[in-house]
Amino acid sequence: MVEMVIEARRRSLGGFEVGRVLPFMRRRMVGPFIFFDHMGPVDLPAPVPRETDVRPHPHIGLATVTYLFRGEIMHRDSTGVTQLIKPGEVNWMTAGQGISHSERFDTLRESGGSLHGVQAWVALPENEEERAPGFDHYAMSDLPSFEEAGVSGRLVAGEAYGLKSAVKTLSPLHYVHVELAKGARFAPPTQHAESAAYIVRGDVTCEGQSYAGGAMLVFKTGEAPAIEASNDATILFIGGEPLGERHIYWNFVSSRKDRIEQAKADWRAGRIALPSHDNAEMIPLPDDA
């Protein structure tokens, strides 16, 4: 059964708004997923101002997972990686003990264009929180796909429906992109303790109740009711095994409050390096803004 419904709340990133779903006051995490932002859909008119870019900023204790339906974003980070992400691909950045990165619209700067996607954060297990930072990019061909009547899907990360994604994860999870034609039914994965469905677009019914785009349905442990599309719909299923309590401040996640304080001091003092190819500016700690 549906245990909770979380509606996306609008948040401004400066140049555009996102729908923020996680963390939520009454539901901080779903499995290891501790943050979930729905970006767009938004049209960025030319020329896209640099104020729309997300300037260099830090992370610890998590992995950022960027997945696009439309548009392009240029990623640069303090490990020296520069990587363009396009629709259907995955940028998986493991922050570990500390990383910084920027997300810019270099390829859309002159022509403009649409942007639509999701950035999620996956908390790391306690024994992996201080691992060395790293970055991995995966092409669409690395992500297993499946089809049945009225349903097409792609396994973004983890394991589900007998498939396993090439994306390297550090704890058991699933992240599935599903397209439903009107009238089609599909159920979320059942192998993990926690699971949720985010309705990206369209209208659906579940257990006799109607839900619209922008809602996340969090399911009771061990239950996976089918979702039926009232019209063409896009759904993301996320979930996994819980990791225990996590503290979150700004872009920092940790099992320890004192580690959050250390990260704040490190960013303020310049001990977290800036991206080597994007080090002329940075976002200050919110306490200092």
mmCIF file of N, CA and C in Angstrom, residues 15-17 38-48 52 67-74 84-88 104-118:
data_model
loop_
_atom_site.group_PDB
_atom_site.id
_atom_site.type_symbol
_atom_site.label_atom_id
_atom_site.label_comp_id
_atom_site.label_asym_id
_atom_site.label_seq_id
_atom_site.Cartn_x
_atom_site.Cartn_y
_atom_site.Cartn_z
ATOM 1 N N GLY A 15 18.893 30.412 -11.491
ATOM 2 C CA GLY A 15 18.492 30.600 -12.879
ATOM 3 C C GLY A 15 17.227 29.857 -13.253
ATOM 4 N N PHE A 16 16.822 28.872 -12.456
ATOM 5 C CA PHE A 16 15.604 28.112 -12.724
ATOM 6 C C PHE A 16 15.155 27.425 -11.439
ATOM 7 N N GLU A 17 13.923 26.919 -11.460
ATOM 8 C CA GLU A 17 13.371 26.254 -10.292
ATOM 9 C C GLU A 17 13.443 24.743 -10.436
ATOM 10 N N HIS A 38 13.787 17.364 -8.930
ATOM 11 C CA HIS A 38 13.271 17.265 -10.293
ATOM 12 C C HIS A 38 13.554 18.595 -10.990
ATOM 13 N N MET A 39 14.454 18.572 -11.976
ATOM 14 C CA MET A 39 14.864 19.777 -12.697
ATOM 15 C C MET A 39 13.983 19.971 -13.930
ATOM 16 N N GLY A 40 13.279 21.110 -13.989
ATOM 17 C CA GLY A 40 12.445 21.389 -15.146
ATOM 18 C C GLY A 40 11.155 20.592 -15.121
ATOM 19 N N PRO A 41 10.537 20.424 -16.318
ATOM 20 C CA PRO A 41 11.039 20.888 -17.606
ATOM 21 C C PRO A 41 11.009 22.411 -17.713
ATOM 22 N N VAL A 42 12.097 22.948 -18.265
ATOM 23 C CA VAL A 42 12.212 24.387 -18.416
ATOM 24 C C VAL A 42 12.918 24.688 -19.725
ATOM 25 N N ASP A 43 12.504 25.752 -20.384
ATOM 26 C CA ASP A 43 13.175 26.223 -21.592
ATOM 27 C C ASP A 43 14.119 27.349 -21.204
ATOM 28 N N LEU A 44 15.386 27.202 -21.556
ATOM 29 C CA LEU A 44 16.403 28.201 -21.256
ATOM 30 C C LEU A 44 16.634 29.022 -22.520
ATOM 31 N N PRO A 45 16.151 30.271 -22.565
ATOM 32 C CA PRO A 45 16.306 31.083 -23.776
ATOM 33 C C PRO A 45 17.751 31.512 -23.994
ATOM 34 N N ALA A 46 18.132 31.634 -25.253
ATOM 35 C CA ALA A 46 19.486 32.076 -25.592
ATOM 36 C C ALA A 46 19.598 33.593 -25.437
ATOM 37 N N PRO A 47 20.787 34.053 -25.060
ATOM 38 C CA PRO A 47 21.904 33.257 -24.539
ATOM 39 C C PRO A 47 21.660 32.898 -23.073
ATOM 40 N N VAL A 48 22.038 31.671 -22.695
ATOM 41 C CA VAL A 48 21.847 31.250 -21.306
ATOM 42 C C VAL A 48 22.865 31.981 -20.433
ATOM 43 N N THR A 52 22.814 31.296 -14.495
ATOM 44 C CA THR A 52 21.996 30.089 -14.461
ATOM 45 C C THR A 52 22.827 28.866 -14.098
ATOM 46 N N TYR A 67 20.651 12.415 -14.056
ATOM 47 C CA TYR A 67 19.995 11.673 -15.134
ATOM 48 C C TYR A 67 19.058 12.633 -15.851
ATOM 49 N N LEU A 68 19.207 12.740 -17.167
ATOM 50 C CA LEU A 68 18.449 13.719 -17.950
ATOM 51 C C LEU A 68 17.459 13.064 -18.905
ATOM 52 N N PHE A 69 16.319 13.734 -19.079
ATOM 53 C CA PHE A 69 15.364 13.395 -20.133
ATOM 54 C C PHE A 69 15.594 14.276 -21.360
ATOM 55 N N ARG A 70 15.936 15.542 -21.117
ATOM 56 C CA ARG A 70 16.240 16.475 -22.204
ATOM 57 C C ARG A 70 17.335 17.433 -21.740
ATOM 58 N N GLY A 71 18.089 17.956 -22.717
ATOM 59 C CA GLY A 71 19.090 18.958 -22.414
ATOM 60 C C GLY A 71 20.482 18.374 -22.226
ATOM 61 N N GLU A 72 21.411 19.240 -21.852
ATOM 62 C CA GLU A 72 22.801 18.855 -21.627
ATOM 63 C C GLU A 72 23.365 19.680 -20.477
ATOM 64 N N ILE A 73 24.247 19.080 -19.696
ATOM 65 C CA ILE A 73 24.926 19.770 -18.601
ATOM 66 C C ILE A 73 26.405 19.401 -18.649
ATOM 67 N N MET A 74 27.267 20.402 -18.489
ATOM 68 C CA MET A 74 28.706 20.165 -18.446
ATOM 69 C C MET A 74 29.163 20.070 -16.989
ATOM 70 N N LEU A 84 30.467 15.999 -20.315
ATOM 71 C CA LEU A 84 29.138 16.407 -20.755
ATOM 72 C C LEU A 84 28.169 15.249 -20.563
ATOM 73 N N ILE A 85 27.001 15.532 -19.989
ATOM 74 C CA ILE A 85 25.966 14.511 -19.862
ATOM 75 C C ILE A 85 24.807 14.858 -20.776
ATOM 76 N N LYS A 86 24.300 13.829 -21.470
ATOM 77 C CA LYS A 86 23.173 13.971 -22.384
ATOM 78 C C LYS A 86 22.044 13.049 -21.921
ATOM 79 N N PRO A 87 20.843 13.191 -22.495
ATOM 80 C CA PRO A 87 19.705 12.373 -22.065
ATOM 81 C C PRO A 87 19.988 10.875 -22.137
ATOM 82 N N GLY A 88 19.520 10.158 -21.105
ATOM 83 C CA GLY A 88 19.674 8.714 -21.051
ATOM 84 C C GLY A 88 21.006 8.241 -20.517
ATOM 85 N N ARG A 104 27.402 23.376 -15.515
ATOM 86 C CA ARG A 104 27.216 24.558 -16.355
ATOM 87 C C ARG A 104 26.540 24.196 -17.679
ATOM 88 N N PHE A 105 26.013 25.231 -18.326
ATOM 89 C CA PHE A 105 25.273 25.048 -19.566
ATOM 90 C C PHE A 105 26.080 25.557 -20.762
ATOM 91 N N ASP A 106 27.347 25.139 -20.812
ATOM 92 C CA ASP A 106 28.252 25.610 -21.863
ATOM 93 C C ASP A 106 27.728 25.316 -23.260
ATOM 94 N N THR A 107 27.199 24.112 -23.475
ATOM 95 C CA THR A 107 26.786 23.711 -24.830
ATOM 96 C C THR A 107 25.451 24.331 -25.230
ATOM 97 N N LEU A 108 24.706 24.866 -24.260
ATOM 98 C CA LEU A 108 23.432 25.532 -24.567
ATOM 99 C C LEU A 108 23.562 27.049 -24.522
ATOM 100 N N ARG A 109 24.764 27.533 -24.178
ATOM 101 C CA ARG A 109 24.946 28.954 -23.907
ATOM 102 C C ARG A 109 24.445 29.832 -25.054
ATOM 103 N N GLU A 110 24.860 29.539 -26.267
ATOM 104 C CA GLU A 110 24.535 30.410 -27.398
ATOM 105 C C GLU A 110 23.165 30.124 -27.998
ATOM 106 N N SER A 111 22.783 28.858 -28.036
ATOM 107 C CA SER A 111 21.547 28.487 -28.723
ATOM 108 C C SER A 111 20.342 28.382 -27.791
ATOM 109 N N GLY A 112 20.579 28.219 -26.477
ATOM 110 C CA GLY A 112 19.485 27.951 -25.566
ATOM 111 C C GLY A 112 18.981 26.526 -25.750
ATOM 112 N N GLY A 113 17.943 26.181 -25.039
ATOM 113 C CA GLY A 113 17.387 24.832 -25.166
ATOM 114 C C GLY A 113 16.613 24.437 -23.933
ATOM 115 N N SER A 114 16.069 23.242 -23.949
ATOM 116 C CA SER A 114 15.256 22.762 -22.831
ATOM 117 C C SER A 114 16.100 21.927 -21.886
ATOM 118 N N LEU A 115 15.677 21.902 -20.642
ATOM 119 C CA LEU A 115 16.330 21.099 -19.615
ATOM 120 C C LEU A 115 15.263 20.344 -18.842
ATOM 121 N N HIS A 116 15.471 19.038 -18.687
ATOM 122 C CA HIS A 116 14.550 18.226 -17.906
ATOM 123 C C HIS A 116 15.316 17.010 -17.388
ATOM 124 N N GLY A 117 15.320 16.844 -16.090
ATOM 125 C CA GLY A 117 16.034 15.704 -15.524
ATOM 126 C C GLY A 117 15.896 15.654 -14.021
ATOM 127 N N VAL A 118 16.679 14.792 -13.419
ATOM 128 C CA VAL A 118 16.650 14.598 -11.972
ATOM 129 C C VAL A 118 18.074 14.504 -11.460
#
